[in-house]
mmCIF file of C-alpha atoms in Angstrom:
data_model
loop_
_atom_site.group_PDB
_atom_site.id
_atom_site.type_symbol
_atom_site.label_atom_id
_atom_site.label_comp_id
_atom_site.label_asym_id
_atom_site.label_seq_id
_atom_site.Cartn_x
_atom_site.Cartn_y
_atom_site.Cartn_z
ATOM 1 C CA UNK A 1 0.000 0.000 0.000
ATOM 2 C CA UNK A 2 1.406 3.414 -0.815
ATOM 3 C CA UNK A 3 2.418 5.379 2.234
ATOM 4 C CA UNK A 4 3.298 9.034 1.971
ATOM 5 C CA UNK A 5 4.688 11.415 4.500
ATOM 6 C CA UNK A 6 2.998 14.771 4.698
ATOM 7 C CA UNK A 7 4.558 17.437 6.897
ATOM 8 C CA UNK A 8 2.521 20.190 8.533
ATOM 9 C CA UNK A 9 4.631 23.026 9.929
ATOM 10 C CA UNK A 10 2.880 25.288 12.406
ATOM 11 C CA UNK A 11 4.544 28.574 13.335
ATOM 12 C CA UNK A 12 3.344 31.559 15.322
ATOM 13 C CA UNK A 13 2.369 34.428 13.033
ATOM 14 C CA UNK A 14 5.189 36.976 12.609
ATOM 15 C CA UNK A 15 3.299 39.627 14.580
ATOM 16 C CA UNK A 16 2.802 37.333 17.578
ATOM 17 C CA UNK A 17 5.424 37.424 20.330
ATOM 18 C CA UNK A 18 7.357 34.150 20.572
ATOM 19 C CA UNK A 19 8.807 33.842 24.089
ATOM 20 C CA UNK A 20 10.206 30.350 23.437
ATOM 21 C CA UNK A 21 12.126 31.552 20.413
ATOM 22 C CA UNK A 22 13.314 34.642 22.294
ATOM 23 C CA UNK A 23 14.586 32.501 25.151
ATOM 24 C CA UNK A 24 16.583 30.423 22.700
ATOM 25 C CA UNK A 25 17.929 33.503 20.951
ATOM 26 C CA UNK A 26 19.037 35.139 24.212
ATOM 27 C CA UNK A 27 20.773 31.983 25.360
ATOM 28 C CA UNK A 28 22.847 31.639 22.187
ATOM 29 C CA UNK A 29 25.463 34.397 22.772
ATOM 30 C CA UNK A 30 26.017 33.119 26.318
ATOM 31 C CA UNK A 31 26.750 29.711 24.831
ATOM 32 C CA UNK A 32 29.162 31.130 22.304
ATOM 33 C CA UNK A 33 26.945 31.295 19.214
ATOM 34 C CA UNK A 34 26.854 34.759 17.695
ATOM 35 C CA UNK A 35 25.270 36.045 14.512
ATOM 36 C CA UNK A 36 21.728 34.757 14.964
ATOM 37 C CA UNK A 37 19.403 37.731 14.555
ATOM 38 C CA UNK A 38 16.132 36.005 15.412
ATOM 39 C CA UNK A 39 14.767 32.633 16.443
ATOM 40 C CA UNK A 40 11.162 31.470 16.092
ATOM 41 C CA UNK A 41 10.075 28.129 17.476
ATOM 42 C CA UNK A 42 7.150 26.183 16.107
ATOM 43 C CA UNK A 43 5.764 22.711 15.706
ATOM 44 C CA UNK A 44 6.311 20.116 13.034
ATOM 45 C CA UNK A 45 3.819 17.299 12.478
ATOM 46 C CA UNK A 46 4.819 14.314 10.349
ATOM 47 C CA UNK A 47 1.739 12.466 9.121
ATOM 48 C CA UNK A 48 1.975 9.027 7.538
ATOM 49 C CA UNK A 49 -0.905 8.948 5.097
ATOM 50 C CA UNK A 50 -2.444 5.688 3.925
ATOM 51 C CA UNK A 51 -3.352 5.612 0.264
ATOM 52 C CA UNK A 52 -2.593 8.136 -2.439
ATOM 53 C CA UNK A 53 -1.919 11.744 -1.599
ATOM 54 C CA UNK A 54 -4.120 13.294 -4.239
ATOM 55 C CA UNK A 55 -5.829 16.667 -4.219
ATOM 56 C CA UNK A 56 -8.710 15.326 -2.117
ATOM 57 C CA UNK A 57 -6.351 13.927 0.526
ATOM 58 C CA UNK A 58 -4.364 17.152 0.616
ATOM 59 C CA UNK A 59 -7.563 19.163 0.966
ATOM 60 C CA UNK A 60 -8.527 16.970 3.906
ATOM 61 C CA UNK A 61 -5.116 17.397 5.541
ATOM 62 C CA UNK A 62 -5.334 21.129 4.966
ATOM 63 C CA UNK A 63 -8.701 21.177 6.739
ATOM 64 C CA UNK A 64 -7.260 19.037 9.554
ATOM 65 C CA UNK A 65 -4.349 21.418 10.008
ATOM 66 C CA UNK A 66 -6.648 24.417 9.974
ATOM 67 C CA UNK A 67 -9.175 23.070 12.459
ATOM 68 C CA UNK A 68 -7.041 20.911 14.693
ATOM 69 C CA UNK A 69 -3.269 21.203 14.408
ATOM 70 C CA UNK A 70 -2.973 24.968 14.205
ATOM 71 C CA UNK A 71 -4.702 27.782 16.024
ATOM 72 C CA UNK A 72 -5.179 30.030 13.017
ATOM 73 C CA UNK A 73 -5.880 33.061 15.179
ATOM 74 C CA UNK A 74 -2.221 33.170 16.180
ATOM 75 C CA UNK A 75 -0.511 30.560 13.997
ATOM 76 C CA UNK A 76 0.245 30.009 10.316
ATOM 77 C CA UNK A 77 0.734 26.557 8.844
ATOM 78 C CA UNK A 78 2.155 24.998 5.711
ATOM 79 C CA UNK A 79 1.401 21.555 4.274
ATOM 80 C CA UNK A 80 4.142 19.783 2.324
ATOM 81 C CA UNK A 81 4.284 16.323 0.778
ATOM 82 C CA UNK A 82 7.715 15.087 1.767
ATOM 83 C CA UNK A 83 7.987 11.620 0.285
ATOM 84 C CA UNK A 84 5.860 9.076 -1.464
ATOM 85 C CA UNK A 85 6.904 5.460 -1.244
ATOM 86 C CA UNK A 86 4.877 3.299 -3.539
ATOM 87 C CA UNK A 87 4.886 -0.463 -3.265
ATOM 88 C CA UNK A 88 4.795 -1.065 -6.966
ATOM 89 C CA UNK A 89 4.959 1.161 -9.994
ATOM 90 C CA UNK A 90 3.268 4.521 -9.688
ATOM 91 C CA UNK A 91 4.216 8.192 -9.890
ATOM 92 C CA UNK B 1 23.281 42.839 4.855
ATOM 93 C CA UNK B 2 22.398 39.375 3.698
ATOM 94 C CA UNK B 3 19.961 37.578 5.934
ATOM 95 C CA UNK B 4 19.277 33.880 5.496
ATOM 96 C CA UNK B 5 16.755 31.667 7.127
ATOM 97 C CA UNK B 6 18.054 28.350 8.364
ATOM 98 C CA UNK B 7 15.534 25.801 9.630
ATOM 99 C CA UNK B 8 16.409 23.194 12.238
ATOM 100 C CA UNK B 9 13.836 20.414 12.537
ATOM 101 C CA UNK B 10 14.031 18.334 15.697
ATOM 102 C CA UNK B 11 12.074 15.083 15.852
ATOM 103 C CA UNK B 12 12.060 12.256 18.365
ATOM 104 C CA UNK B 13 14.016 9.261 17.075
ATOM 105 C CA UNK B 14 11.748 6.653 15.429
ATOM 106 C CA UNK B 15 12.317 4.166 18.254
ATOM 107 C CA UNK B 16 11.266 6.654 20.950
ATOM 108 C CA UNK B 17 7.605 6.686 21.963
ATOM 109 C CA UNK B 18 5.864 9.930 20.982
ATOM 110 C CA UNK B 19 2.836 10.423 23.241
ATOM 111 C CA UNK B 20 2.017 13.849 21.750
ATOM 112 C CA UNK B 21 1.880 12.437 18.257
ATOM 113 C CA UNK B 22 -0.133 9.454 19.440
ATOM 114 C CA UNK B 23 -2.645 11.732 21.121
ATOM 115 C CA UNK B 24 -3.085 13.629 17.868
ATOM 116 C CA UNK B 25 -3.406 10.426 15.861
ATOM 117 C CA UNK B 26 -6.053 8.979 18.190
ATOM 118 C CA UNK B 27 -8.078 12.159 18.104
ATOM 119 C CA UNK B 28 -8.232 12.278 14.304
ATOM 120 C CA UNK B 29 -10.836 9.538 13.628
ATOM 121 C CA UNK B 30 -13.105 11.012 16.300
ATOM 122 C CA UNK B 31 -12.909 14.313 14.443
ATOM 123 C CA UNK B 32 -13.736 12.698 11.122
ATOM 124 C CA UNK B 33 -10.240 12.380 9.633
ATOM 125 C CA UNK B 34 -9.440 8.828 8.587
ATOM 126 C CA UNK B 35 -6.472 7.372 6.723
ATOM 127 C CA UNK B 36 -3.638 8.744 8.863
ATOM 128 C CA UNK B 37 -1.486 5.772 9.908
ATOM 129 C CA UNK B 38 0.909 7.611 12.188
ATOM 130 C CA UNK B 39 1.626 11.069 13.564
ATOM 131 C CA UNK B 40 4.919 12.265 15.026
ATOM 132 C CA UNK B 41 5.226 15.688 16.557
ATOM 133 C CA UNK B 42 8.473 17.600 16.756
ATOM 134 C CA UNK B 43 9.918 21.062 16.907
ATOM 135 C CA UNK B 44 10.855 23.500 14.188
ATOM 136 C CA UNK B 45 13.329 26.309 14.796
ATOM 137 C CA UNK B 46 13.599 29.123 12.270
ATOM 138 C CA UNK B 47 16.902 30.956 12.675
ATOM 139 C CA UNK B 48 17.564 34.277 10.967
ATOM 140 C CA UNK B 49 21.295 34.262 10.342
ATOM 141 C CA UNK B 50 23.278 37.471 9.916
ATOM 142 C CA UNK B 51 25.905 37.313 7.243
ATOM 143 C CA UNK B 52 26.616 34.648 4.681
ATOM 144 C CA UNK B 53 25.527 31.067 5.281
ATOM 145 C CA UNK B 54 28.752 29.396 4.247
ATOM 146 C CA UNK B 55 30.148 26.073 5.347
ATOM 147 C CA UNK B 56 31.587 27.576 8.529
ATOM 148 C CA UNK B 57 28.225 29.107 9.500
ATOM 149 C CA UNK B 58 26.421 25.856 8.768
ATOM 150 C CA UNK B 59 28.947 23.934 10.848
ATOM 151 C CA UNK B 60 28.315 26.326 13.721
ATOM 152 C CA UNK B 61 24.544 25.941 13.385
ATOM 153 C CA UNK B 62 24.972 22.181 13.252
ATOM 154 C CA UNK B 63 26.950 22.312 16.500
ATOM 155 C CA UNK B 64 24.316 24.590 18.032
ATOM 156 C CA UNK B 65 21.542 22.181 17.082
ATOM 157 C CA UNK B 66 23.481 19.248 18.429
ATOM 158 C CA UNK B 67 24.414 20.780 21.765
ATOM 159 C CA UNK B 68 21.476 23.028 22.450
ATOM 160 C CA UNK B 69 18.372 22.672 20.299
ATOM 161 C CA UNK B 70 18.142 18.878 20.209
ATOM 162 C CA UNK B 71 18.676 16.222 22.830
ATOM 163 C CA UNK B 72 20.570 13.795 20.632
ATOM 164 C CA UNK B 73 20.026 10.923 23.045
ATOM 165 C CA UNK B 74 16.374 10.808 22.044
ATOM 166 C CA UNK B 75 16.073 13.252 19.123
ATOM 167 C CA UNK B 76 17.284 13.550 15.542
ATOM 168 C CA UNK B 77 17.685 16.898 13.827
ATOM 169 C CA UNK B 78 18.091 18.220 10.316
ATOM 170 C CA UNK B 79 19.512 21.582 9.240
ATOM 171 C CA UNK B 80 18.193 23.195 6.062
ATOM 172 C CA UNK B 81 18.909 26.527 4.440
ATOM 173 C CA UNK B 82 15.478 27.796 3.477
ATOM 174 C CA UNK B 83 16.060 31.145 1.844
ATOM 175 C CA UNK B 84 18.792 33.631 1.291
ATOM 176 C CA UNK B 85 17.806 37.216 0.725
ATOM 177 C CA UNK B 86 20.721 39.311 -0.374
ATOM 178 C CA UNK B 87 20.544 43.079 -0.491
ATOM 179 C CA UNK B 88 22.257 43.421 -3.815
ATOM 180 C CA UNK B 89 23.160 41.121 -6.652
ATOM 181 C CA UNK B 90 24.301 37.682 -5.631
ATOM 182 C CA UNK B 91 23.252 34.048 -6.093
#
């Protein structure tokens, strides 16, 4: 059965304060890492999808991300198909 | 000044149990989303790097990810250069 990995990245919108990212950024110079102007921290979801990742499946995953994985009031998300392994010959 | 975005993705190693991802996966059918075989949840760090992202800078970011952003006992990480905006003409 074809199994594909779809990645949903969820990041705070640019205008929303990101205290986690700021904490990381402030710690970096103390640890000897200079030259990082900004850090934003977000979430990455790796979904293993059964069956073909066609437009319908992607639309469903998009809806899932919008309603469930991300809080679209404060977060943006992107959906990316990362790999498609087909057991057999297919695109 | 050139500013590049470097993304560090940190995911639990495949052999480590991921209760967050499991919670998401179990909730999906209840919410009407079928066909997702597995969900893993990880972290995404977006770093805005000052100056050129050459091999030395990438090596530094790699070291940073290894020592600070990821716990390499239980987590894997990947470093990707996502975009390079140069103020001027350059690749």
